[in-house]
mmCIF file of C-alpha atoms in Angstrom:
data_model
loop_
_atom_site.group_PDB
_atom_site.id
_atom_site.type_symbol
_atom_site.label_atom_id
_atom_site.label_comp_id
_atom_site.label_asym_id
_atom_site.label_seq_id
_atom_site.Cartn_x
_atom_site.Cartn_y
_atom_site.Cartn_z
ATOM 1 C CA MET A 196 14.769 -60.020 -63.092
ATOM 2 C CA ASP A 197 18.440 -59.113 -62.995
ATOM 3 C CA LEU A 198 19.638 -61.644 -65.540
ATOM 4 C CA GLN A 199 22.893 -59.710 -65.552
ATOM 5 C CA GLN A 200 26.523 -60.759 -65.903
ATOM 6 C CA GLU A 201 27.163 -59.665 -62.300
ATOM 7 C CA TYR A 202 25.541 -62.912 -61.089
ATOM 8 C CA VAL A 203 27.683 -65.253 -63.220
ATOM 9 C CA ALA A 204 31.007 -63.391 -63.077
ATOM 10 C CA ALA A 205 32.835 -65.486 -60.479
ATOM 11 C CA PRO A 206 34.807 -64.677 -58.386
ATOM 12 C CA ARG A 207 33.028 -61.296 -58.111
ATOM 13 C CA LEU A 208 31.287 -60.779 -54.782
ATOM 14 C CA LEU A 209 27.729 -60.974 -56.174
ATOM 15 C CA ALA A 210 28.274 -64.054 -58.351
ATOM 16 C CA ILE A 211 25.993 -66.905 -57.297
ATOM 17 C CA LEU A 212 27.686 -70.288 -57.204
ATOM 18 C CA GLY A 213 25.607 -73.129 -58.624
ATOM 19 C CA ILE A 214 23.367 -70.752 -60.576
ATOM 20 C CA GLU A 215 23.072 -73.036 -63.624
ATOM 21 C CA PRO A 216 19.860 -74.926 -62.669
ATOM 22 C CA ALA A 217 18.059 -71.639 -61.959
ATOM 23 C CA LEU A 218 19.313 -70.198 -65.257
ATOM 24 C CA GLU A 219 18.024 -73.256 -67.124
ATOM 25 C CA ASN A 220 14.603 -72.733 -65.537
ATOM 26 C CA CYS A 221 14.716 -69.028 -66.430
ATOM 27 C CA ARG A 222 15.395 -70.124 -70.019
ATOM 28 C CA LYS A 223 12.332 -72.432 -69.931
ATOM 29 C CA VAL A 224 10.149 -69.611 -68.571
ATOM 30 C CA LEU A 225 11.367 -67.148 -71.180
ATOM 31 C CA ASP A 226 10.930 -69.640 -74.047
ATOM 32 C CA HIS A 227 7.407 -70.513 -72.829
ATOM 33 C CA ALA A 228 6.382 -66.870 -72.496
ATOM 34 C CA ARG A 229 7.717 -65.972 -75.943
ATOM 35 C CA ARG A 230 6.182 -69.043 -77.614
ATOM 36 C CA ASN A 231 2.761 -68.298 -76.119
ATOM 37 C CA GLY A 232 2.702 -64.539 -76.627
ATOM 38 C CA LEU A 233 2.886 -63.608 -72.951
ATOM 39 C CA PRO A 234 4.286 -60.133 -72.300
ATOM 40 C CA VAL A 235 7.929 -60.233 -71.211
ATOM 41 C CA ALA A 236 9.616 -57.572 -69.126
ATOM 42 C CA PHE A 237 13.264 -57.471 -68.127
ATOM 43 C CA VAL A 238 14.248 -55.575 -65.003
ATOM 44 C CA ARG A 239 17.841 -54.748 -64.205
ATOM 45 C CA MET A 240 19.698 -53.103 -61.408
ATOM 46 C CA LEU A 241 21.865 -50.070 -62.150
ATOM 47 C CA ALA A 242 23.943 -48.458 -59.445
ATOM 48 C CA GLU A 243 26.687 -45.932 -58.949
ATOM 49 C CA SER A 244 29.023 -48.386 -57.274
ATOM 50 C CA ALA A 245 31.481 -51.116 -58.211
ATOM 51 C CA PHE A 246 28.510 -53.437 -58.797
ATOM 52 C CA PHE A 247 25.791 -53.041 -61.451
ATOM 53 C CA ASN A 248 27.645 -50.028 -62.829
ATOM 54 C CA ARG A 249 26.909 -49.025 -66.450
ATOM 55 C CA ALA A 250 30.646 -48.611 -67.080
ATOM 56 C CA THR A 251 31.387 -52.290 -66.360
ATOM 57 C CA PRO A 252 30.668 -55.320 -68.551
ATOM 58 C CA PHE A 253 28.917 -56.968 -65.595
ATOM 59 C CA VAL A 254 25.790 -54.858 -66.037
ATOM 60 C CA ARG A 255 25.099 -56.533 -69.410
ATOM 61 C CA TRP A 256 22.562 -59.318 -69.842
ATOM 62 C CA ILE A 257 23.707 -62.902 -69.373
ATOM 63 C CA GLU A 258 24.362 -64.398 -72.791
ATOM 64 C CA GLY A 259 21.168 -65.918 -74.185
ATOM 65 C CA PHE A 260 18.943 -63.699 -72.017
ATOM 66 C CA GLU A 261 18.995 -60.553 -74.096
ATOM 67 C CA PRO A 262 15.604 -58.870 -74.506
ATOM 68 C CA HIS A 263 13.904 -58.973 -77.906
ATOM 69 C CA ARG A 264 12.838 -55.722 -79.541
ATOM 70 C CA ASN A 265 9.187 -56.222 -78.550
ATOM 71 C CA GLU A 266 9.969 -56.793 -74.857
ATOM 72 C CA MET A 267 9.992 -54.262 -72.056
ATOM 73 C CA ILE A 268 13.088 -53.205 -70.122
ATOM 74 C CA PHE A 269 12.935 -51.500 -66.743
ATOM 75 C CA GLU A 270 15.864 -50.124 -64.771
ATOM 76 C CA ARG A 271 15.953 -49.633 -61.041
ATOM 77 C CA SER A 272 18.408 -48.550 -58.358
ATOM 78 C CA SER A 273 16.811 -50.245 -55.319
ATOM 79 C CA PRO A 274 16.011 -53.914 -54.692
ATOM 80 C CA SER A 275 12.282 -53.802 -55.453
ATOM 81 C CA CYS A 276 11.099 -53.554 -59.053
ATOM 82 C CA TYR A 277 8.543 -51.082 -57.718
ATOM 83 C CA SER A 278 11.359 -48.558 -57.234
ATOM 84 C CA CYS A 279 11.084 -48.092 -61.012
ATOM 85 C CA GLU A 280 8.050 -45.831 -61.522
ATOM 86 C CA PRO A 281 7.207 -47.038 -65.060
ATOM 87 C CA PHE A 282 7.217 -50.653 -63.782
ATOM 88 C CA ALA A 283 4.939 -49.739 -60.866
ATOM 89 C CA ALA A 284 2.568 -47.901 -63.220
ATOM 90 C CA LEU A 285 2.411 -50.795 -65.677
ATOM 91 C CA VAL A 286 1.699 -53.411 -63.014
ATOM 92 C CA GLY A 287 -0.816 -51.087 -61.365
ATOM 93 C CA GLN A 288 -2.786 -51.008 -64.628
ATOM 94 C CA SER A 289 -2.536 -54.748 -65.317
ATOM 95 C CA ARG A 290 -5.122 -57.220 -64.094
ATOM 96 C CA GLY A 291 -3.249 -60.471 -64.602
ATOM 97 C CA GLY A 292 -0.415 -59.958 -62.169
ATOM 98 C CA ILE A 293 3.265 -60.703 -62.662
ATOM 99 C CA VAL A 294 5.539 -63.723 -62.596
ATOM 100 C CA LEU A 295 8.987 -63.302 -61.040
ATOM 101 C CA ALA A 296 12.051 -65.277 -62.064
ATOM 102 C CA GLY A 297 15.700 -64.304 -61.685
ATOM 103 C CA PHE A 298 18.116 -63.015 -59.111
ATOM 104 C CA ALA A 299 18.618 -62.423 -56.245
ATOM 105 C CA GLY A 300 15.877 -64.176 -54.311
ATOM 106 C CA GLU A 301 16.803 -62.832 -50.888
ATOM 107 C CA SER A 302 16.823 -59.205 -51.976
ATOM 108 C CA SER A 303 15.224 -58.223 -55.286
ATOM 109 C CA CYS A 304 12.629 -60.988 -55.549
ATOM 110 C CA LEU A 305 11.514 -60.870 -51.924
ATOM 111 C CA SER A 306 11.427 -57.071 -51.876
ATOM 112 C CA THR A 307 9.316 -56.988 -55.051
ATOM 113 C CA LEU A 308 6.924 -59.616 -53.656
ATOM 114 C CA ILE A 309 6.374 -57.614 -50.487
ATOM 115 C CA ASP A 310 5.834 -54.356 -52.397
ATOM 116 C CA ALA A 311 3.329 -56.084 -54.706
ATOM 117 C CA PHE A 312 1.477 -57.502 -51.708
ATOM 118 C CA HIS A 313 1.119 -54.033 -50.170
ATOM 119 C CA ARG A 314 -0.370 -52.798 -53.452
ATOM 120 C CA ASN A 315 -2.776 -55.747 -53.740
ATOM 121 C CA HIS A 316 -1.032 -56.943 -56.914
ATOM 122 C CA LYS A 317 -1.015 -60.635 -57.783
ATOM 123 C CA VAL A 318 2.489 -62.125 -57.941
ATOM 124 C CA THR A 319 3.765 -65.582 -58.744
ATOM 125 C CA TYR A 320 7.333 -66.424 -57.737
ATOM 126 C CA LEU A 321 9.085 -69.233 -59.601
ATOM 127 C CA CYS A 322 11.322 -70.457 -56.809
ATOM 128 C CA ASP A 323 13.432 -72.818 -58.925
ATOM 129 C CA ALA A 324 14.001 -70.108 -61.547
ATOM 130 C CA SER A 325 15.721 -68.004 -58.908
ATOM 131 C CA ALA A 326 18.694 -68.296 -56.564
ATOM 132 C CA SER A 327 19.914 -66.463 -53.490
ATOM 133 C CA HIS A 328 23.205 -65.470 -51.906
ATOM 134 C CA ALA A 329 24.531 -66.916 -48.672
ATOM 135 C CA LEU A 330 24.192 -64.596 -45.677
ATOM 136 C CA GLU A 331 26.982 -64.796 -43.133
ATOM 137 C CA GLU A 332 27.072 -68.394 -41.829
ATOM 138 C CA VAL A 333 23.793 -69.416 -43.556
ATOM 139 C CA SER A 334 24.301 -71.168 -46.909
ATOM 140 C CA ALA A 335 22.801 -69.925 -50.162
ATOM 141 C CA ASP A 336 20.603 -73.039 -50.388
ATOM 142 C CA GLU A 337 19.249 -72.516 -46.865
ATOM 143 C CA ILE A 338 18.569 -68.843 -47.572
ATOM 144 C CA HIS A 339 16.806 -69.698 -50.817
ATOM 145 C CA ARG A 340 14.615 -72.359 -49.168
ATOM 146 C CA ALA A 341 13.619 -69.790 -46.532
ATOM 147 C CA VAL A 342 12.948 -67.114 -49.184
ATOM 148 C CA SER A 343 10.776 -69.568 -51.115
ATOM 149 C CA LYS A 344 8.736 -70.355 -47.989
ATOM 150 C CA ILE A 345 8.436 -66.700 -46.927
ATOM 151 C CA SER A 346 7.395 -65.742 -50.462
ATOM 152 C CA GLY A 347 4.243 -67.803 -50.008
ATOM 153 C CA LEU A 348 3.054 -65.216 -47.491
ATOM 154 C CA TYR A 349 3.065 -62.536 -50.220
ATOM 155 C CA GLY A 350 2.140 -64.386 -53.407
ATOM 156 C CA ASP A 351 1.930 -67.732 -55.117
ATOM 157 C CA VAL A 352 5.044 -69.889 -55.259
ATOM 158 C CA TYR A 353 5.471 -72.373 -58.093
ATOM 159 C CA GLU A 354 8.194 -74.484 -59.594
ATOM 160 C CA THR A 355 8.855 -73.750 -63.258
ATOM 161 C CA ASP A 356 7.398 -76.906 -64.806
ATOM 162 C CA GLU A 357 4.265 -76.632 -62.673
ATOM 163 C CA TRP A 358 3.734 -72.999 -63.708
ATOM 164 C CA ILE A 359 4.346 -73.755 -67.393
ATOM 165 C CA ALA A 360 1.785 -76.585 -67.286
ATOM 166 C CA SER A 361 -0.745 -74.272 -65.620
ATOM 167 C CA THR A 362 -0.332 -71.609 -68.320
ATOM 168 C CA LEU A 363 -0.430 -73.772 -71.449
ATOM 169 C CA PRO A 364 -3.042 -72.616 -73.948
ATOM 170 C CA ARG A 365 -6.200 -74.704 -73.663
ATOM 171 C CA LYS A 366 -7.835 -76.178 -76.755
ATOM 172 C CA LEU A 367 -11.598 -76.361 -77.019
ATOM 173 C CA GLY A 368 -12.902 -79.900 -76.961
ATOM 174 C CA ILE A 369 -15.427 -81.449 -79.282
ATOM 175 C CA GLY A 370 -18.755 -82.570 -77.899
ATOM 176 C CA LYS A 371 -21.930 -81.427 -76.260
ATOM 177 C CA ASN A 372 -20.167 -79.865 -73.222
ATOM 178 C CA ALA A 373 -17.395 -78.106 -75.164
ATOM 179 C CA GLY A 374 -17.209 -74.372 -74.609
ATOM 180 C CA GLY A 375 -19.987 -74.133 -72.331
#
């Protein structure tokens, strides 16, 4: 979600300092999903303001996170991904749930988790493949730790490597108990 230039364009107001570890985990998630044929959807914020504006270069994807031709792209104007009707319709017709990674944890990710919860949709939040902004005197790290804890009320919370291990394709064993 929101793997847009706006979050890496320091010193712009919405740039997240120390975003690199979360970006590396987003890269792992994306590589894993593509390698294993999992559906990939990109969601981006578009707004009629100085931020996330189509006319600025900051609305573009972060280099290396551009969608492939066979991947979905959704655009929204409010924090929750559910504010995009095609996204809401797709998730409403999917049984497997969604996995969230990206920015910003305190707004877009948390808002989407809560909306999914109210629709009885299964959501997994990859807390280390996300980052949050500081809020007033509370540091970005403190906010993100709180978001990660609160997210557990609305869905499953995993770290990237743990989620990847849990979604690796399983091979059938050989022997009398295999497959059955």
